[in-house]
PDB file of C-alpha atoms in Angstrom:
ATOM      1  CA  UNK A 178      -7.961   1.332  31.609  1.00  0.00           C
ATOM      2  CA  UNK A 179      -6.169  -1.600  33.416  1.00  0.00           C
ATOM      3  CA  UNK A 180      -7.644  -0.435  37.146  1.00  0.00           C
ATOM      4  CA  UNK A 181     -11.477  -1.413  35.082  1.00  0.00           C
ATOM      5  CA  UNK A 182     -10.037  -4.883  35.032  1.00  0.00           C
ATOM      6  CA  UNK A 183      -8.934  -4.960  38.657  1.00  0.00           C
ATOM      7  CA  UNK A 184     -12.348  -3.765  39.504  1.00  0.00           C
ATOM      8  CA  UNK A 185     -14.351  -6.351  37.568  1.00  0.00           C
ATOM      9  CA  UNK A 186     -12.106  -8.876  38.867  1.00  0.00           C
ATOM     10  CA  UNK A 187     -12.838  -7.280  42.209  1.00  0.00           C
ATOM     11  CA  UNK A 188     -16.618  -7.534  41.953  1.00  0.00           C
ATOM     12  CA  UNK A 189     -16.093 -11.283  40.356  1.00  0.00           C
ATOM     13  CA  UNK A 190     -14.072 -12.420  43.670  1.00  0.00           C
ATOM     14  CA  UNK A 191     -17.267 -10.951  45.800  1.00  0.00           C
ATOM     15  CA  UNK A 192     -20.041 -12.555  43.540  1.00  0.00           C
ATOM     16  CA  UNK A 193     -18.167 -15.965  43.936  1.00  0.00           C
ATOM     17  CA  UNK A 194     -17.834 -15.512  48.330  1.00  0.00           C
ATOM     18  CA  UNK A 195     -21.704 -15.104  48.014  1.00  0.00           C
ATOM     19  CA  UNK A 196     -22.752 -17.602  45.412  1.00  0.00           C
ATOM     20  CA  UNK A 197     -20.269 -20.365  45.673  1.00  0.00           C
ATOM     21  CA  UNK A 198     -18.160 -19.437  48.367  1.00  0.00           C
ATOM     22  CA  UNK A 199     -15.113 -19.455  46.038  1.00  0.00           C
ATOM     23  CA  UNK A 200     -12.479 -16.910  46.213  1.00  0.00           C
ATOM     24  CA  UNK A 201     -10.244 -15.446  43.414  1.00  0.00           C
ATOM     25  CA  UNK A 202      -6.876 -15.431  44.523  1.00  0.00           C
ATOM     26  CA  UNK A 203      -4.498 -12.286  43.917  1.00  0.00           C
ATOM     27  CA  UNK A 204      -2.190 -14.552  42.167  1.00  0.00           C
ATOM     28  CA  UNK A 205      -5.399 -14.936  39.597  1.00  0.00           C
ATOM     29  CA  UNK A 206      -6.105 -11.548  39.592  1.00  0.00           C
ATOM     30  CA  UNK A 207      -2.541 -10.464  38.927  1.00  0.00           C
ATOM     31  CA  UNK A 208      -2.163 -12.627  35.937  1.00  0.00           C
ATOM     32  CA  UNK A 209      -5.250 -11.607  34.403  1.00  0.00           C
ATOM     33  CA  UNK A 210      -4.215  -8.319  34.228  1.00  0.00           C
ATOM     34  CA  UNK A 211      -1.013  -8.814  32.761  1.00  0.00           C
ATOM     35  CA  UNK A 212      -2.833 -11.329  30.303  1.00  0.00           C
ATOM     36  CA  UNK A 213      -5.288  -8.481  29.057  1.00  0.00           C
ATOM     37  CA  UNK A 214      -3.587  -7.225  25.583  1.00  0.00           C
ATOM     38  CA  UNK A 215      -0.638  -9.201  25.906  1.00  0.00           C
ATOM     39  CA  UNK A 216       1.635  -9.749  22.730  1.00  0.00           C
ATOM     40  CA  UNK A 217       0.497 -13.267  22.119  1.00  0.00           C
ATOM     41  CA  UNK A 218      -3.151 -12.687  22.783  1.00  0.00           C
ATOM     42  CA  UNK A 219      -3.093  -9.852  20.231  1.00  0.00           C
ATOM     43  CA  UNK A 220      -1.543 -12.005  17.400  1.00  0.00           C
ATOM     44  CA  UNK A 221      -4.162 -14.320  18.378  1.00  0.00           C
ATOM     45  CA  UNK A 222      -6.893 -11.917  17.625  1.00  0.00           C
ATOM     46  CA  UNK A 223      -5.450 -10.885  14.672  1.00  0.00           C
ATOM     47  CA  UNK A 224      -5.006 -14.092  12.840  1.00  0.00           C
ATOM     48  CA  UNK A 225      -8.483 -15.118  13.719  1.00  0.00           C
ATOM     49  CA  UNK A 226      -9.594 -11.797  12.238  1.00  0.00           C
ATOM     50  CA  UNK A 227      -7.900 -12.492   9.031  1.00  0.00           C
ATOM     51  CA  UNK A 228      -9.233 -15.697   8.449  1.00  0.00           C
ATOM     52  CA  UNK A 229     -13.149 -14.381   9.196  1.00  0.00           C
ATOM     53  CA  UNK A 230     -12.627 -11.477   6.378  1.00  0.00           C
ATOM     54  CA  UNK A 231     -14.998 -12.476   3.772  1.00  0.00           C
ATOM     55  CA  UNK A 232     -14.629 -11.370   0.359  1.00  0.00           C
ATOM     56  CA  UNK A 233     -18.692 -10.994  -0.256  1.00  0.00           C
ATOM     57  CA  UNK A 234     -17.947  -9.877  -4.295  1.00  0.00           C
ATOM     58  CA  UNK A 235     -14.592  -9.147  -6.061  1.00  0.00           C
ATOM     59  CA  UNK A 236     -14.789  -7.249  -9.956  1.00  0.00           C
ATOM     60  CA  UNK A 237     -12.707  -5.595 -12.111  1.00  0.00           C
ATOM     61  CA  UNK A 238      -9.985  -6.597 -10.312  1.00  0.00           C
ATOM     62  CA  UNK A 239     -11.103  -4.415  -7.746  1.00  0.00           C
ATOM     63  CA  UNK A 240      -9.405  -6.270  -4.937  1.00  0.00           C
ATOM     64  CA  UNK A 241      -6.742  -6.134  -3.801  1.00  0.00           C
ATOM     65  CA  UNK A 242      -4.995  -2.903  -4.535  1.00  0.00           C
ATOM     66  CA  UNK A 243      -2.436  -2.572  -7.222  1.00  0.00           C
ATOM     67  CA  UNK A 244      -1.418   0.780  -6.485  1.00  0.00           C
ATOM     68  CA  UNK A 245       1.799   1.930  -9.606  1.00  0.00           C
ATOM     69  CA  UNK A 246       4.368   4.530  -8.265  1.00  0.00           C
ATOM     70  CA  UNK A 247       2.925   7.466  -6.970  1.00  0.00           C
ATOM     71  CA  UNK A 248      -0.973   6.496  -7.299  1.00  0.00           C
ATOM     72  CA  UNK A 249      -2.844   7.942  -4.385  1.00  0.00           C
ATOM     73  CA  UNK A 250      -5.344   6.015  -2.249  1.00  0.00           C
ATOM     74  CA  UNK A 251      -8.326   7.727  -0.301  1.00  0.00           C
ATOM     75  CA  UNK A 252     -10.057   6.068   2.698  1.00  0.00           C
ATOM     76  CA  UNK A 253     -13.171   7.338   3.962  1.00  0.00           C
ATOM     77  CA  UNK A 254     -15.157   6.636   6.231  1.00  0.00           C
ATOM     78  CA  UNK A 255     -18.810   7.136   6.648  1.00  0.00           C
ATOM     79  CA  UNK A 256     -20.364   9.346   9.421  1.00  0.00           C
ATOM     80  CA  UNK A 257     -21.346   6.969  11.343  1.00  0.00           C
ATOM     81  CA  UNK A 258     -17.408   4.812  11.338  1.00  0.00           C
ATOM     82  CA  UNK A 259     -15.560   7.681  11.671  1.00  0.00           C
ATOM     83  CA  UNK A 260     -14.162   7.112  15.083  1.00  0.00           C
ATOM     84  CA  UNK A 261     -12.592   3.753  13.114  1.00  0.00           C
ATOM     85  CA  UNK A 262     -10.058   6.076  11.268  1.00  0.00           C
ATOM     86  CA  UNK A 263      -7.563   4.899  13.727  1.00  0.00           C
ATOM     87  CA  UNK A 264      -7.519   1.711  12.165  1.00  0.00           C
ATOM     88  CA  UNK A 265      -6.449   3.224   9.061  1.00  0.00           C
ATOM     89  CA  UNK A 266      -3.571   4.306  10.597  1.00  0.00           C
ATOM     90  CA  UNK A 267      -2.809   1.367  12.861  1.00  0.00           C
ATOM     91  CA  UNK A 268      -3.017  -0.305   8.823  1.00  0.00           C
ATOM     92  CA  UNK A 269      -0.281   1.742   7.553  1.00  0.00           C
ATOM     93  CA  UNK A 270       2.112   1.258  10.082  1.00  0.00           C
ATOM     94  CA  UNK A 271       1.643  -2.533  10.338  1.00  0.00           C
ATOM     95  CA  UNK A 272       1.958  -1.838   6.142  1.00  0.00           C
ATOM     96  CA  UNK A 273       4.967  -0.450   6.635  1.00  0.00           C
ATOM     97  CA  UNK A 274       6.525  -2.614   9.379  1.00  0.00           C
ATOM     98  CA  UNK A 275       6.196  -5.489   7.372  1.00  0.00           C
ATOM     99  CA  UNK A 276       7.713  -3.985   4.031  1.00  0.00           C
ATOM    100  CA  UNK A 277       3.948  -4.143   1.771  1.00  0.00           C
ATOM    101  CA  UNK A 278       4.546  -0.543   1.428  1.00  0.00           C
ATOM    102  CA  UNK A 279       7.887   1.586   1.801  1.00  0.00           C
ATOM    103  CA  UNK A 280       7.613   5.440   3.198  1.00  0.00           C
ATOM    104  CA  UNK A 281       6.928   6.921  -0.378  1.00  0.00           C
ATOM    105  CA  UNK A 282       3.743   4.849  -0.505  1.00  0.00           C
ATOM    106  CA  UNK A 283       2.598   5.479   2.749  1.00  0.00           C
ATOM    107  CA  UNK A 284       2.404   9.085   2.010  1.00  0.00           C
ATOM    108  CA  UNK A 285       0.144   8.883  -1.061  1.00  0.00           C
ATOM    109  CA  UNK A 286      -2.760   6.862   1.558  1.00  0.00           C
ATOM    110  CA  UNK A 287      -4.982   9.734   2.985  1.00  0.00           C
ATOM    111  CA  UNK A 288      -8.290   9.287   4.918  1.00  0.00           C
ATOM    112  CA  UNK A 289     -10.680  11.427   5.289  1.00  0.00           C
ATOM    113  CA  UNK A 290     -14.129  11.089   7.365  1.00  0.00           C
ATOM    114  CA  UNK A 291     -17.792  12.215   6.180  1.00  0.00           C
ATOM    115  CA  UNK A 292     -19.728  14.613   8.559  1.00  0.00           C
ATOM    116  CA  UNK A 293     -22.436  16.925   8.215  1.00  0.00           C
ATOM    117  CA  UNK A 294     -19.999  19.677   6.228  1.00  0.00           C
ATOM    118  CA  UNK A 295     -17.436  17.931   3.668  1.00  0.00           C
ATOM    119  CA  UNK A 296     -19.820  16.488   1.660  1.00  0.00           C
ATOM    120  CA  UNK A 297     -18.498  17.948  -1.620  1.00  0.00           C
ATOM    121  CA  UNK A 298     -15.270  17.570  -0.548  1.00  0.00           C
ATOM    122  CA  UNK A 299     -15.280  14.209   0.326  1.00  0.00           C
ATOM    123  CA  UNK A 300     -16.461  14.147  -3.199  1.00  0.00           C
ATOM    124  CA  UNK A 301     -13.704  15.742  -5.041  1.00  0.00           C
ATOM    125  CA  UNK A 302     -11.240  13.824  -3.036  1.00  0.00           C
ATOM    126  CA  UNK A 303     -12.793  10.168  -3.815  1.00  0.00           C
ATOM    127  CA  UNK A 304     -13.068  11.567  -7.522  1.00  0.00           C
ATOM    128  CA  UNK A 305      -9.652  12.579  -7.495  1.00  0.00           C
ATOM    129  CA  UNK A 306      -7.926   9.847  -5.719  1.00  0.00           C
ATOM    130  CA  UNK A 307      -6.624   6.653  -7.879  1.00  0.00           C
ATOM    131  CA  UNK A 308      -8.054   4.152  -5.398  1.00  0.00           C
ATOM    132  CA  UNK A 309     -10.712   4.137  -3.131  1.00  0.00           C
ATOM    133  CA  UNK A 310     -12.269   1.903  -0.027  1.00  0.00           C
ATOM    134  CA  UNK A 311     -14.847   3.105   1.679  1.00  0.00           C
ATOM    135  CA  UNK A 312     -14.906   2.196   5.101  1.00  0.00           C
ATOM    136  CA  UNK A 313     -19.045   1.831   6.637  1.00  0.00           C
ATOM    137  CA  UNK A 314     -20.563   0.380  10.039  1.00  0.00           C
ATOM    138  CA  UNK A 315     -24.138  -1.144   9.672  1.00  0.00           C
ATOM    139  CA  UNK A 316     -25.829  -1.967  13.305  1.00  0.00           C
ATOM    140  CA  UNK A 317     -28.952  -1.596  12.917  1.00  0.00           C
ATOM    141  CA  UNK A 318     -31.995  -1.077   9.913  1.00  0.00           C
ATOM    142  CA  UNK A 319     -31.884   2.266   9.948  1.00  0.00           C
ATOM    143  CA  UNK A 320     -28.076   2.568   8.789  1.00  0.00           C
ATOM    144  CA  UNK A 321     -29.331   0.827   5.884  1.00  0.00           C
ATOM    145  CA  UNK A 322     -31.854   4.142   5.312  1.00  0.00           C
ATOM    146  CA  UNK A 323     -30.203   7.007   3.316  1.00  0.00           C
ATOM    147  CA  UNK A 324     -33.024   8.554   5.366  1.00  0.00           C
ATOM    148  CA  UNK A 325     -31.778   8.295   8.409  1.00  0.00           C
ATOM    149  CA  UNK A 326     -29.482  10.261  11.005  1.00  0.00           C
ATOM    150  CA  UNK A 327     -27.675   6.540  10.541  1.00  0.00           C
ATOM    151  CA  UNK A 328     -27.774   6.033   7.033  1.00  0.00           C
ATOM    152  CA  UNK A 329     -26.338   9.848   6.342  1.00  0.00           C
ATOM    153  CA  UNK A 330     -23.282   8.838   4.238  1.00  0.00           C
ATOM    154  CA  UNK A 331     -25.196   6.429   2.465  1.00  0.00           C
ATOM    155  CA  UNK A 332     -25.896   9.115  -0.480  1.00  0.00           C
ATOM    156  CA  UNK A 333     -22.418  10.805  -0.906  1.00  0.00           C
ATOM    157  CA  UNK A 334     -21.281   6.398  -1.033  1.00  0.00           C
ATOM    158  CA  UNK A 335     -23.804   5.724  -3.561  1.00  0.00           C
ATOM    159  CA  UNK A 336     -22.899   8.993  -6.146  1.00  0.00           C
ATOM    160  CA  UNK A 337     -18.846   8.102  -5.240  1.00  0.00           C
ATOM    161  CA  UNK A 338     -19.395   4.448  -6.719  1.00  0.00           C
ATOM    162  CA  UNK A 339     -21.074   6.311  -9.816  1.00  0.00           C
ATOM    163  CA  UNK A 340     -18.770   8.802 -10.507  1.00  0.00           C
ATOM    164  CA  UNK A 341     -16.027   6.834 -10.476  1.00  0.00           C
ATOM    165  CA  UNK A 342     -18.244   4.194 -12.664  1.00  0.00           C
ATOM    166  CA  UNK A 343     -18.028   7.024 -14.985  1.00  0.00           C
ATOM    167  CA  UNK A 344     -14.562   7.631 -14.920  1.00  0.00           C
ATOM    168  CA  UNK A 345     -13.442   4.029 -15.757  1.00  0.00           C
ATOM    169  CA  UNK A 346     -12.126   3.698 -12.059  1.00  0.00           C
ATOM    170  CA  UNK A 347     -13.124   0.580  -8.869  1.00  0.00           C
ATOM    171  CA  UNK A 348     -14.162   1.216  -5.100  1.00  0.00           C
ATOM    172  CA  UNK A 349     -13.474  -1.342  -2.509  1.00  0.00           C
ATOM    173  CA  UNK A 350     -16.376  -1.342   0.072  1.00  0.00           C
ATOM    174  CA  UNK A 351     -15.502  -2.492   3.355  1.00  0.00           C
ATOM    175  CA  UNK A 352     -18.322  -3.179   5.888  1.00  0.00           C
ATOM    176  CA  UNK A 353     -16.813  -2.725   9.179  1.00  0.00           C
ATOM    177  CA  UNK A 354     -19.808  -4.329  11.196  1.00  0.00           C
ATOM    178  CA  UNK A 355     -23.490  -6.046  10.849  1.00  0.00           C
ATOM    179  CA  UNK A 356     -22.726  -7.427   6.905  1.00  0.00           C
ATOM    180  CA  UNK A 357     -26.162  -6.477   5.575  1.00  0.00           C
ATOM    181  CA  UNK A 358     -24.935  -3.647   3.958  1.00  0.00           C
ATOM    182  CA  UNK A 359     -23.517  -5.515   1.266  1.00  0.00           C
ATOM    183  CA  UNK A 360     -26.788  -5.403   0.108  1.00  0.00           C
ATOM    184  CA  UNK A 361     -26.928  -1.758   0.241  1.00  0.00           C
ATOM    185  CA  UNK A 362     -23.503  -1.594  -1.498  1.00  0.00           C
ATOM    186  CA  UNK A 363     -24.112  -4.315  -3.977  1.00  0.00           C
ATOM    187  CA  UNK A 364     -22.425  -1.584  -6.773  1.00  0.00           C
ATOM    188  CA  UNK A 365     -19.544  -1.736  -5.407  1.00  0.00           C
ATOM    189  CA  UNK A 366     -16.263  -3.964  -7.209  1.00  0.00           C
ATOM    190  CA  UNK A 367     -15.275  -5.279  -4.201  1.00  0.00           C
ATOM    191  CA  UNK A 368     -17.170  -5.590  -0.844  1.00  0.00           C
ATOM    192  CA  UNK A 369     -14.899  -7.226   1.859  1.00  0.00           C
ATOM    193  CA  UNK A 370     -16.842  -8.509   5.412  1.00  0.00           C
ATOM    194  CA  UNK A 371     -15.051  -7.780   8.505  1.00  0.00           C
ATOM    195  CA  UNK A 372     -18.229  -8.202  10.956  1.00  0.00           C
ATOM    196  CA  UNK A 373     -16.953  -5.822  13.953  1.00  0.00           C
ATOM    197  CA  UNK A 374     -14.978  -3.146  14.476  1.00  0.00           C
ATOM    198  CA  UNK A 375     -15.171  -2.455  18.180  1.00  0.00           C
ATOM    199  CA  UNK A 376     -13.155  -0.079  19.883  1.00  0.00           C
ATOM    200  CA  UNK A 377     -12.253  -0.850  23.695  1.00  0.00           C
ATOM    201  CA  UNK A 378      -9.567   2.092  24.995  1.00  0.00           C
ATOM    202  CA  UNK A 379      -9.888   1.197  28.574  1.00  0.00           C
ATOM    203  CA  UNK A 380      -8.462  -2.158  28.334  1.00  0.00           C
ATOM    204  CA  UNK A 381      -5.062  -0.989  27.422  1.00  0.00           C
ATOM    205  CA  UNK A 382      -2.762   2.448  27.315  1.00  0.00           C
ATOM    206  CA  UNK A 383      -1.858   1.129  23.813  1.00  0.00           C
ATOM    207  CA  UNK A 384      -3.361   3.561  21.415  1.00  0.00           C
ATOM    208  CA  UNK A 385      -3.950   0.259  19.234  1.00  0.00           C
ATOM    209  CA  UNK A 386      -3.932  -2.668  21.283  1.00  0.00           C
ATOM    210  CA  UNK A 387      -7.590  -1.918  22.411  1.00  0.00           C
ATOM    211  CA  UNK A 388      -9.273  -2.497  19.274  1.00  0.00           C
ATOM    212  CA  UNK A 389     -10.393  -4.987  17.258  1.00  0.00           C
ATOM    213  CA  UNK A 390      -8.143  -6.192  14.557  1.00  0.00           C
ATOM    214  CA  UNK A 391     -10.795  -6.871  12.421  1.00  0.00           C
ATOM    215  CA  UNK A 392     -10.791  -3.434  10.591  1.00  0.00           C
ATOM    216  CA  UNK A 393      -7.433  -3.039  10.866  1.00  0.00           C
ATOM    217  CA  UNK A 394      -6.700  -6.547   9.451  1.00  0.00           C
ATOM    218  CA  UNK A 395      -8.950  -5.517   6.146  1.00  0.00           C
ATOM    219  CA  UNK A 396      -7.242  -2.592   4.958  1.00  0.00           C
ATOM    220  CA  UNK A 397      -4.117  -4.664   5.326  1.00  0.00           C
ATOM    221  CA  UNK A 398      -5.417  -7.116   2.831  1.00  0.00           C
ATOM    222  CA  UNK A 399      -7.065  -4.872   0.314  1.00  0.00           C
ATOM    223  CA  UNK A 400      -3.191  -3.632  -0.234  1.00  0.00           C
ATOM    224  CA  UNK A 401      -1.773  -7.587  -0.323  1.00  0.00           C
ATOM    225  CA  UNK A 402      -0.962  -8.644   2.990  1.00  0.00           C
ATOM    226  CA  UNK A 403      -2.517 -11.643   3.129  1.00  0.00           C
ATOM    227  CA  UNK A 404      -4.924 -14.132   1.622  1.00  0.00           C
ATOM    228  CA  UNK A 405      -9.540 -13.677   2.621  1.00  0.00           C
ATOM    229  CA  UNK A 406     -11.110 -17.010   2.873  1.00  0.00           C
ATOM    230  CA  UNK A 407     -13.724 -16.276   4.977  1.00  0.00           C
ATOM    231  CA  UNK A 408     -17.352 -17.428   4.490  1.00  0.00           C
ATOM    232  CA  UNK A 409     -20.467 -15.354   4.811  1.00  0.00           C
ATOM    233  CA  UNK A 410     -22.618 -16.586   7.928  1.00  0.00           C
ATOM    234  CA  UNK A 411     -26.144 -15.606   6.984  1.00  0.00           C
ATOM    235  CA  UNK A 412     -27.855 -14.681   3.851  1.00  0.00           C
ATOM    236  CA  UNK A 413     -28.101 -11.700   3.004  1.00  0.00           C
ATOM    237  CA  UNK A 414     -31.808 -10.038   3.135  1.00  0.00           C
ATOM    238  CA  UNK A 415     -33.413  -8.050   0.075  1.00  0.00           C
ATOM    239  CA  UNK A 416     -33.674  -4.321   0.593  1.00  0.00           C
ATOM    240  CA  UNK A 417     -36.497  -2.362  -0.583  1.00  0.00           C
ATOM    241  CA  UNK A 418     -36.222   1.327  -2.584  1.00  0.00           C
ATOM    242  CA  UNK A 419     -35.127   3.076   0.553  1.00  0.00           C
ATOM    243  CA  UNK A 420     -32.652   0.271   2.271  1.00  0.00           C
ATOM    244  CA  UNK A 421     -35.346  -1.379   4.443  1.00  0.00           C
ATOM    245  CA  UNK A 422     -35.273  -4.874   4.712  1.00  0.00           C
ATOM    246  CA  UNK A 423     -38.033  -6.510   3.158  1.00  0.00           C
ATOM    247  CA  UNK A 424     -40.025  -9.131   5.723  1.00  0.00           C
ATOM    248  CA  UNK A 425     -39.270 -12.588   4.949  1.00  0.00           C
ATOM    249  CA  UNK A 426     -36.519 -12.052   2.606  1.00  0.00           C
TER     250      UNK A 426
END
């Protein structure tokens, strides 16, 4: 919330008296608040985010979307991104409001997120669906372990990329953190980089303006909304038979 930022700000002005014997005036504390989410700082973030997505890999035409009249697009997200799903909604509406996709197509974008009891139906519904980007969050090794409490979506990901492999039809991966998963991933068509995906609520009453536009700013693009020239920071490590990263690699 906006009182957190009068409190830091608070705590700032004492660590100054005692360090450096400066004091933060309430003129500076007044405009930092109103500066916290503010229209242009969000348009800031979010062109900076579109520039860093990275397109890692791009086949079949994979990317971006070309969804025909009445084709029906699934996101889902793994278990451990599903408090992202927001951003999937926050992507439709900015969709919307800037005419990519009219009312009719909005409709025919679901999302759906993987826990512990829909496997099979988070199945059915990737299966089923026309297009499909799979939304997961890597941030640390053992997300990268099918395994793992971490890694638990990594299975139902992997068999979704190989059914529809089978049935002549692309996934979009998006990784909506650490990028190493690419390497996890590597079946996918098309693996778009976002590198973060934080969520910050208390800076803002907003339900949107808290979080990164990162995520957000993805799903945009893998419908059309704007150009990915990003490039990938680090290399990419090689994984062994169960997603651990091999030493030196």
């Amino acid at each position: 919330r906006l009182d957190h930022v009068a409190q830091m700000q608070h705590a700032n002005t004492v660590r100054n008296v005692l360090d450096h014997g400066e004091v933060v005036r309430d003129e500076q504390i007044r405009a930092a608040i109103n500066g916290v989410g503010s229209k242009e700082h969000l348009e800031t973030a979010w062109k900076l985010a579109e520039q860093s997505l990275t397109l890692y890999r791009n086949e079949n035409q994979a990317f971006p979307i070309n969804a025909g009249q009445g084709e029906k697009t699934l996101i889902l997200f793994a278990n451990n991104s599903q408090g992202r799903n927001g951003s999937a909604m926050h992507a439709v509406q900015i969709l919307q409001e800037q005419g990519i996709i009219q009312d009719e197509d909005a409709s025919q974008i679901s999302m759906m997120a993987h826990k512990g009891n829909n496997t099979q139906s988070c199945f059915n519904a990737a299966k089923a669906a026309d297009h499909v980007i799979l939304v997961y969050r890597t941030y640390a090794e053992d997300c990268l372990d099918a395994r793992t409490i971490d890694g638990f979506s990594i299975g139902l990901f992997e068999q979704i990329i190989e059914q529809r492999h089978k049935d002549g039809k692309t996934v979009i991966f998006i990784s909506a953190q650490l990028p190493y998963d690419a390497a996890r991933f590597s079946e996918a068509d098309a693996v778009l980089l976002t590198y973060g995906s934080s969520y910050m609520p208390e800076l803002t009453e907003d339900p949107y303006a808290g979080q990164m536009p990162n995520l957000p700013a993805a799903l945009c693009a893998c419908f059309g909304m704007s150009e990915v020239s990003g490039k990938l920071p680090v290399k990419l490590p090689l994984l062994d038979e169960n997603g651990r990263i091999i030493k030196g690699s």
